[in-house]
Amino acid sequence: MPPTTDLVVQKIETRADGSLRAYLRSIAAIVWKDLAAEFRSRELIGAMLVFSALVILIFNFALELDIRTREAVTSGVLWVTFAFAGTLGLNRSMAIEKDRGCLDGLLLAPVDRNAIFFGKAIGNLFFMLIVEAIILPMYSVLYNVNLFQPGLILVILLGSIGYTAVGTLLASMAVQARTRDVLLPILLFPVLIPLLLAAVKASNGFLMGFEMAEIMPWINVMIAYDVIFIAVAFMVFDFIVEE
Amino acid sequence: MMFQEGPADTLNYMIAGYAVILGTIGLYIVNIILRFRSLRQDEALLDEIEAGQA
Amino acid sequence: MERTPKALKVLTWLTSAVFIVALYLVLIWAPQEAIMGDVQRVFYFHVAAGWVGALAFLVTAIVGGIYLARGEQRWDRIAVASVEIGVVFTFINIVTGSIWARPIWNTWWTWDPRLVTATIMLLIYIAYIMLRQGIEDPDRRARFGAVYGIVGFISVPITFASIRIFRTIHPVVVGSSDPTALGAFDMNAEMRVAFFFSLFTFTLIYITLLWYRLRLQQQKEKIEERKLTALSS
């Protein structure tokens, strides 16, 4: 038996006995592949960061962010920035897969289709969190607002999870269309509205120091959104990459 | 609006509302008819081409 | 081209007749509302159009699911036809609502949960149509349409719930009534007849339009196939 066939047989066997472990391992492999590629080129996070900085600067002029308005609009400015920077990252991350034929390669690999989805989504989540981790201190310094509150971090985490779950699903459709760059935000934003609304409201609650009872409904909306759409994406992703 | 006697005179708004309803449905029906018609033209053209080939 | 089937012809005449009866019931037969005046008559078709919009999008999501499970082309045809009609009627719903709101709420637009949800729903399905237009491969177009139809439909109630957490001033006429909502009213028996007859009429209109739109889609596909063979020969 030639060694390559041996390897394939071995892979199939590992899938058969420790299928969950193999599943997790293939997810990790895809995440790792994305992170390693990004670490080498740095084109995705770099673009997202510069774009976010520009959006925040534009808001500064557009809204005249003096000390009083600043408190009221900070959460809105942050989420608009994240949402726009996110589409940039999502488009790029899926377009790379498509253009370099990586997606076809991934599909040929003996991994579950869903593992591809979770791998890509977790990779995108990492990129988003990295960008947010840089934007938050930048915003704090520029506008002298303390954004490092555990509640706000939780909201950003919940928001980013839902955003990347739906975003990865829709971006993998959008990149296969003729009009892909314009299509993603048009597909994504109307579906994201409940998540963004809840994220803005919850962030604002934490920044203004509201009581937990007022913030909890929004947190619950975000958790529900995340759970529902991760489940939906899990069920339908197969049909997007099926060829 | 709350404290006046008798119903408010809002007839113009009602007319505008029904104009929008009937107009939009009408436009959509016209749109479907036009699409049917252009299909029929395509079909006639195809018939001609096929007759020419035979 | 095939002739219009007899059943469809009968349905078309029936729908037209029912529509005229509905217009009579709504515009003349139903009593004038005591406070709002004639503009309240917009309400009957306004709600009926909203109902058809929601129904059309529900149908799109369901046949999308069936298409994904079975992979049969005909389910996708229903989805395309239904979305288009849904967009038309949701548009009617939003514009008539706005016309009603002008004299009653004294503004064309408020950021009320139902208004915003209806508008977002309209945007989702316009995006659906744009997605389909951007994809050439018919099989892929159908699959992506089905996926987005399902994702979009699931997001609508969540959107509504999350915007609902703000206060609403939209009147709830059917079901639980909040008497403080501006523009709320109680329907008397005749109004109720006109209301339910409107719902029935618009459902019939939906079915009729769907049927025509489906035939259009079938014939379009047939002609496209013939064009391909004519080009290749």
XYZ file of C-alpha atoms in Angstrom:
530
model
C 0.000 0.000 0.000
C 1.461 3.389 -0.937
C 2.078 5.725 1.995
C -0.493 8.349 0.936
C -3.320 5.834 0.879
C -2.129 4.666 4.240
C -2.425 8.177 5.574
C -5.946 8.580 4.270
C -6.995 5.266 5.773
C -5.461 6.313 9.039
C -7.346 9.611 8.940
C -10.620 7.893 8.271
C -9.957 5.544 11.152
C -9.221 8.367 13.549
C -12.463 9.975 12.446
C -14.314 6.783 13.153
C -13.096 6.187 16.693
C -12.593 9.658 18.095
C -14.933 11.565 15.820
C -15.472 14.467 18.191
C -11.786 14.805 18.791
C -11.064 14.660 15.063
C -13.770 17.241 14.503
C -12.253 19.595 17.039
C -8.828 18.954 15.623
C -9.906 19.899 12.122
C -11.510 23.086 13.445
C -8.276 23.933 15.221
C -6.307 23.218 12.067
C -8.404 25.656 10.028
C -8.215 28.353 12.696
C -4.476 27.830 12.918
C -4.099 28.023 9.138
C -5.918 31.386 9.066
C -3.983 32.828 11.976
C -0.634 31.687 10.578
C -1.423 33.143 7.144
C -2.518 36.391 8.718
C 0.545 36.497 10.927
C 2.684 36.320 7.835
C 0.858 38.835 5.642
C -0.874 41.026 8.263
C -3.059 42.439 5.493
C -6.436 41.730 7.073
C -5.977 43.065 10.590
C -3.949 45.979 9.270
C -6.738 47.048 6.932
C -9.391 46.610 9.620
C -7.390 48.684 12.114
C -6.660 51.589 9.798
C -10.272 51.587 8.667
C -11.549 51.597 12.275
C -9.246 54.459 13.212
C -10.535 56.448 10.243
C -14.158 55.775 11.150
C -13.561 56.975 14.704
C -11.832 60.117 13.437
C -14.701 60.851 11.060
C -17.173 60.439 13.894
C -15.159 62.952 15.867
C -15.820 65.606 13.248
C -19.305 64.495 12.348
C -20.604 64.425 15.916
C -18.402 67.075 17.545
C -17.530 64.661 20.299
C -17.380 67.049 23.223
C -17.353 65.645 26.710
C -21.107 65.447 27.184
C -22.219 63.991 23.855
C -19.274 61.637 24.054
C -20.726 59.672 26.954
C -24.060 59.237 25.229
C -22.786 58.182 21.814
C -19.652 56.172 22.649
C -21.372 52.794 22.464
C -23.000 53.686 19.161
C -19.732 54.894 17.642
C -17.926 51.767 18.819
C -20.476 49.357 17.377
C -20.762 51.143 14.063
C -16.980 50.987 13.817
C -16.876 47.298 14.669
C -19.703 46.468 12.278
C -18.083 48.210 9.322
C -14.576 46.991 10.064
C -16.055 43.513 10.485
C -17.536 43.423 6.978
C -14.156 44.466 5.623
C -12.481 41.576 7.433
C -15.174 39.032 6.559
C -15.135 39.911 2.874
C -11.380 39.656 2.752
C -11.112 36.447 4.733
C -13.640 34.626 2.552
C -12.410 36.167 -0.703
C -8.912 34.832 -0.012
C -10.322 31.317 0.362
C -12.289 31.660 -2.824
C -9.670 33.283 -5.055
C -6.747 31.106 -4.127
C -8.859 27.997 -4.487
C -8.374 27.223 -0.814
C -12.061 26.584 -0.349
C -11.997 23.810 -2.941
C -8.962 22.381 -1.206
C -10.710 22.466 2.123
C -13.770 20.801 0.636
C -11.642 17.973 -0.732
C -10.024 17.444 2.646
C -11.631 14.705 4.725
C -13.159 17.062 7.258
C -16.729 17.746 8.179
C -18.199 20.702 6.257
C -19.352 22.165 9.537
C -15.815 22.076 10.818
C -14.920 24.430 7.980
C -17.637 26.788 9.124
C -16.554 26.757 12.747
C -12.905 27.034 11.775
C -13.536 30.079 9.616
C -15.917 31.641 12.129
C -13.490 31.225 15.028
C -10.679 32.620 12.885
C -12.797 35.647 12.005
C -13.767 36.016 15.648
C -10.078 36.144 16.581
C -9.400 38.858 14.029
C -12.330 40.876 15.251
C -11.332 40.535 18.890
C -7.763 41.561 18.077
C -9.002 44.673 16.285
C -11.339 45.470 19.162
C -8.576 44.930 21.677
C -6.552 47.618 19.898
C -9.437 50.001 19.192
C -10.697 50.064 22.794
C -7.543 51.471 24.410
C -7.103 53.799 21.445
C -10.595 55.179 21.915
C -10.081 55.388 25.677
C -6.934 57.473 25.219
C -8.271 59.676 22.432
C -11.504 60.545 24.167
C -10.563 60.036 27.771
C -13.333 57.506 28.511
C -12.653 54.389 30.524
C -13.809 51.493 28.356
C -12.195 48.747 30.401
C -15.148 47.459 32.345
C -15.828 43.738 32.653
C -19.468 44.219 31.641
C -18.552 46.036 28.459
C -15.974 43.391 27.587
C -18.647 40.713 27.990
C -21.010 42.622 25.706
C -18.297 43.016 23.088
C -17.527 39.315 23.283
C -21.200 38.305 22.910
C -21.700 40.775 20.095
C -18.618 39.624 18.232
C -19.605 35.961 18.514
C -23.014 36.575 16.940
C -21.546 38.919 14.373
C -18.933 36.459 13.157
C -21.344 33.499 13.179
C -23.858 35.218 10.900
C -21.131 37.123 9.075
C -19.130 34.024 8.175
C -22.253 32.274 6.918
C -23.389 35.175 4.744
C -19.888 36.117 3.595
C -19.330 32.614 2.256
C -22.434 33.152 0.100
C -21.576 36.725 -0.868
C -18.085 35.898 -2.150
C -19.587 33.440 -4.603
C -21.782 36.129 -6.166
C -20.897 38.488 -8.972
C -21.486 41.588 -6.859
C -19.716 40.283 -3.807
C -18.169 43.387 -2.276
C -21.378 45.366 -2.229
C -23.511 42.361 -1.410
C -22.159 41.411 2.023
C -23.231 44.511 3.993
C -26.618 44.473 2.251
C -27.185 40.848 3.244
C -25.652 41.144 6.674
C -26.849 44.379 8.270
C -30.620 43.841 8.189
C -30.176 40.427 9.787
C -27.759 41.856 12.364
C -29.997 44.664 13.562
C -31.334 42.957 16.715
C -27.798 42.028 17.778
C -26.381 45.486 17.113
C -29.299 47.166 18.830
C -28.886 45.011 21.927
C -25.110 45.491 21.888
C -25.389 49.275 21.666
C -27.992 49.396 24.428
C -26.095 47.042 26.741
C -22.774 48.832 26.156
C -24.425 52.135 26.824
C -25.922 50.726 30.020
C -22.521 49.680 31.310
C -20.848 52.952 30.297
C -23.529 55.072 31.942
C -23.590 52.853 35.011
C -27.209 51.703 34.744
C -28.542 48.999 37.033
C -28.153 45.388 35.975
C -31.927 44.926 35.810
C -31.997 47.420 32.953
C -29.115 45.826 31.090
C -30.074 42.182 31.494
C -32.824 42.100 28.824
C -30.300 43.236 26.235
C -27.745 40.659 27.346
C -30.448 38.021 27.060
C -31.317 39.154 23.538
C -27.652 38.801 22.581
C -27.324 35.339 24.107
C -30.510 34.185 22.378
C -29.325 35.641 19.076
C -25.942 33.936 19.363
C -27.407 30.536 20.219
C -30.102 30.658 17.524
C -27.839 31.762 14.715
C -24.952 29.471 15.574
C -27.463 26.602 15.436
C -28.965 27.807 12.140
C -25.548 28.340 10.573
C -24.506 24.892 11.734
C -27.517 23.373 9.986
C -27.377 25.257 6.685
C -23.659 25.757 6.057
C -23.391 22.424 4.234
C -25.662 23.744 1.510
C -23.513 26.807 0.867
C -20.310 24.919 0.154
C -21.918 21.875 -1.462
C -20.717 21.475 -5.022
C -57.580 65.357 17.366
C -58.590 63.972 20.746
C -60.928 66.738 21.886
C -62.812 67.718 18.778
C -66.423 66.859 18.148
C -67.284 64.331 15.500
C -64.899 62.492 13.228
C -61.889 64.275 11.805
C -61.979 65.110 8.116
C -59.315 62.752 6.830
C -60.882 61.829 3.511
C -57.856 62.990 1.507
C -55.561 60.692 3.422
C -57.921 57.790 2.797
C -57.920 58.539 -0.925
C -54.115 58.734 -0.913
C -53.960 55.412 0.920
C -56.211 53.613 -1.538
C -54.431 55.223 -4.472
C -51.195 53.713 -3.204
C -52.771 50.287 -2.655
C -54.484 50.088 -6.034
C -51.589 51.772 -7.828
C -48.945 49.429 -6.455
C -50.928 46.260 -7.091
C -51.799 47.581 -10.566
C -48.177 48.331 -11.366
C -47.143 44.867 -10.250
C -49.776 43.236 -12.448
C -48.673 45.362 -15.426
C -45.098 44.352 -14.680
C -46.012 40.656 -14.766
C -47.944 41.100 -18.021
C -44.978 42.891 -19.622
C -42.640 40.109 -18.562
C -45.014 37.523 -20.069
C -45.115 39.525 -23.261
C -41.351 39.799 -23.611
C -41.124 36.049 -23.034
C -43.615 35.498 -25.813
C -41.497 37.648 -28.157
C -38.429 35.613 -27.250
C -40.394 32.469 -27.939
C -41.499 33.717 -31.372
C -37.899 34.572 -32.194
C -36.756 31.116 -31.130
C -39.481 29.513 -33.265
C -38.246 31.481 -36.265
C -34.636 30.482 -35.713
C -35.563 26.844 -35.289
C -37.734 26.959 -38.438
C -34.828 28.509 -40.343
C -32.501 25.757 -39.253
C -34.830 22.927 -40.160
C -46.687 28.934 -25.037
C -49.238 27.032 -22.996
C -52.697 28.473 -22.532
C -53.701 29.750 -19.136
C -55.345 26.808 -17.361
C -59.080 27.033 -16.834
C -58.786 26.859 -13.053
C -56.519 29.885 -13.051
C -58.930 31.822 -15.241
C -61.789 31.020 -12.890
C -59.668 32.000 -9.905
C -58.757 35.309 -11.548
C -62.406 36.219 -12.110
C -63.348 35.088 -8.628
C -60.554 37.146 -7.066
C -61.521 40.223 -9.056
C -65.144 39.890 -7.973
C -64.209 39.343 -4.350
C -61.876 42.336 -4.506
C -64.680 44.588 -5.710
C -66.934 43.348 -2.923
C -64.131 44.007 -0.429
C -63.689 47.545 -1.754
C -67.414 48.132 -1.321
C -67.421 46.730 2.226
C -64.405 48.751 3.249
C -65.140 52.066 1.568
C -68.913 52.297 1.821
C -70.512 49.588 3.915
C -68.321 49.753 7.022
C -69.270 52.670 9.289
C -67.048 55.685 9.587
C -64.867 55.559 12.664
C -66.015 58.085 15.258
C -62.773 59.922 15.925
C -60.309 59.281 13.121
C -62.774 59.677 10.268
C -62.322 58.178 6.837
C -58.588 57.556 7.071
C -59.367 54.658 9.388
C -60.658 52.822 6.303
C -57.057 52.481 5.164
C -56.559 50.185 8.143
C -58.422 47.236 6.557
C -56.201 46.875 3.527
C -53.156 48.046 5.464
C -53.362 45.066 7.812
C -54.338 42.723 4.974
C -51.273 43.774 2.958
C -49.067 43.238 6.012
C -50.590 39.789 6.468
C -49.891 38.850 2.845
C -46.306 40.109 3.196
C -45.685 37.982 6.268
C -47.432 34.974 4.706
C -45.373 35.293 1.528
C -42.108 35.384 3.446
C -43.194 32.441 5.608
C -43.928 30.488 2.426
C -40.486 31.432 1.092
C -38.778 30.147 4.221
C -40.785 26.893 4.236
C -40.292 26.046 0.566
C -36.636 27.034 0.990
C -36.334 24.371 3.672
C -38.096 21.820 1.464
C -35.796 22.720 -1.412
C -32.713 22.181 0.730
C -34.062 18.811 1.886
C -35.171 17.519 -1.518
C -33.314 19.567 -4.107
C -36.303 19.799 -6.445
C -36.429 22.853 -8.695
C -40.155 23.480 -8.311
C -39.856 24.433 -4.640
C -37.349 27.103 -5.515
C -39.716 28.536 -8.134
C -42.328 29.031 -5.433
C -39.752 30.799 -3.267
C -38.858 33.322 -6.006
C -42.479 34.002 -6.847
C -43.490 34.395 -3.224
C -40.683 36.772 -2.273
C -41.557 39.191 -5.036
C -45.197 39.355 -4.013
C -44.172 39.688 -0.379
C -41.995 42.692 -1.186
C -44.826 44.380 -3.093
C -47.328 43.903 -0.271
C -44.926 44.810 2.518
C -44.247 48.011 0.628
C -47.989 48.715 0.467
C -48.257 47.947 4.173
C -45.524 50.429 5.120
C -46.679 53.251 2.837
C -50.347 53.004 3.843
C -49.308 52.867 7.488
C -47.361 56.044 6.974
C -50.326 57.741 5.296
C -52.554 56.730 8.195
C -50.013 57.941 10.743
C -49.803 61.458 9.286
C -53.216 62.667 10.516
C -53.406 60.355 13.562
C -49.917 60.488 15.057
C -49.173 63.800 13.364
C -46.064 62.428 11.720
C -45.306 60.326 8.659
C -42.906 58.152 10.557
C -42.106 57.041 14.097
C -39.541 54.541 15.264
C -42.159 52.149 16.507
C -41.295 48.414 16.662
C -43.779 47.358 13.997
C -42.817 50.065 11.550
C -39.134 49.414 11.974
C -39.535 45.643 11.838
C -41.637 45.861 8.675
C -39.039 48.093 7.061
C -36.152 45.844 8.042
C -38.113 42.867 6.739
C -38.553 44.680 3.419
C -34.805 45.371 3.279
C -33.992 41.719 4.032
C -36.077 40.514 1.106
C -34.770 43.178 -1.251
C -31.331 41.867 -0.277
C -32.640 38.357 -1.025
C -33.554 39.415 -4.548
C -30.180 41.117 -5.030
C -28.381 38.005 -3.815
C -30.171 35.892 -6.392
C -29.448 38.368 -9.159
C -25.744 38.159 -8.392
C -25.481 34.401 -8.927
C -25.548 32.784 -12.343
C -25.499 29.076 -11.550
C -29.200 28.177 -11.074
C -28.568 25.398 -8.587
C -26.369 27.560 -6.390
C -28.802 30.469 -6.736
C -31.574 28.276 -5.407
C -29.524 26.978 -2.484
C -28.293 30.424 -1.426
C -31.785 31.829 -1.782
C -33.161 29.098 0.447
C -30.495 29.671 3.097
C -30.963 33.425 3.143
C -34.746 33.059 3.105
C -34.531 30.939 6.258
C -31.933 33.098 8.036
C -33.842 36.280 7.208
C -37.180 34.908 8.333
C -35.783 33.754 11.675
C -34.277 37.170 12.310
C -37.579 39.021 11.908
C -39.215 37.995 15.225
C -35.946 38.606 17.084
C -35.782 42.061 15.557
C -39.345 42.710 16.622
C -38.734 41.468 20.169
C -35.617 43.545 20.599
C -37.202 46.730 19.301
C -40.275 45.943 21.401
C -38.210 46.496 24.513
C -38.565 50.163 23.683
C -42.026 51.547 24.286
C -44.495 51.279 21.473
C -47.230 53.645 20.399
C -48.590 51.428 17.642
C -52.223 50.497 18.350
C -52.957 46.829 18.880
C -56.393 46.429 17.374
C -56.604 42.665 17.296
C -55.944 40.745 20.481
C -54.857 42.456 23.666
C -55.633 46.141 23.509
C -53.755 48.906 25.175
C -56.270 51.764 25.336
C -53.539 54.351 25.824
C -52.055 53.708 22.386
C -52.845 56.698 20.202
C -55.186 55.765 17.371
C -56.536 52.612 19.008
C -60.206 51.883 18.449
C -62.710 49.134 19.040
C -64.045 47.417 15.975
C -67.792 46.990 15.887
C -69.417 43.999 14.205
C -69.548 45.568 10.737
C -65.955 46.724 10.915
C -64.946 43.240 11.915
C -66.734 41.772 8.893
C -64.964 44.241 6.603
C -61.659 43.463 8.300
C -61.838 39.694 7.991
C -63.212 39.928 4.479
C -60.192 42.067 3.555
C -57.852 39.447 4.974
C -59.634 36.776 2.948
C -59.549 38.894 -0.213
C -55.861 39.631 0.049
C -55.086 35.976 0.664
C -56.941 35.181 -2.559
C -55.004 37.907 -4.374
C -51.798 36.385 -3.052
C -52.694 32.921 -4.340
C -53.715 34.252 -7.743
C -50.601 36.376 -8.180
C -48.415 33.522 -6.963
C -49.905 31.222 -9.559
C -49.278 33.684 -12.410
C -45.790 34.464 -11.154
C -45.028 30.737 -10.949
C -46.122 30.198 -14.552
C -43.985 33.138 -15.587
C -41.012 31.533 -13.877
C -41.632 28.128 -15.487
C -41.920 29.614 -18.954
C -38.860 31.776 -18.419
C -36.815 28.704 -17.522
C -38.112 26.853 -20.569
C -37.207 29.703 -22.909
C -33.779 30.057 -21.368
C -33.187 26.370 -21.984
C -34.255 26.748 -25.608
C -31.980 29.753 -25.999
C -29.058 27.685 -24.768
C -29.757 24.869 -27.216
C -30.271 27.368 -30.060
C -26.923 28.972 -29.282
C -25.058 25.691 -29.010
C -26.432 24.240 -32.254
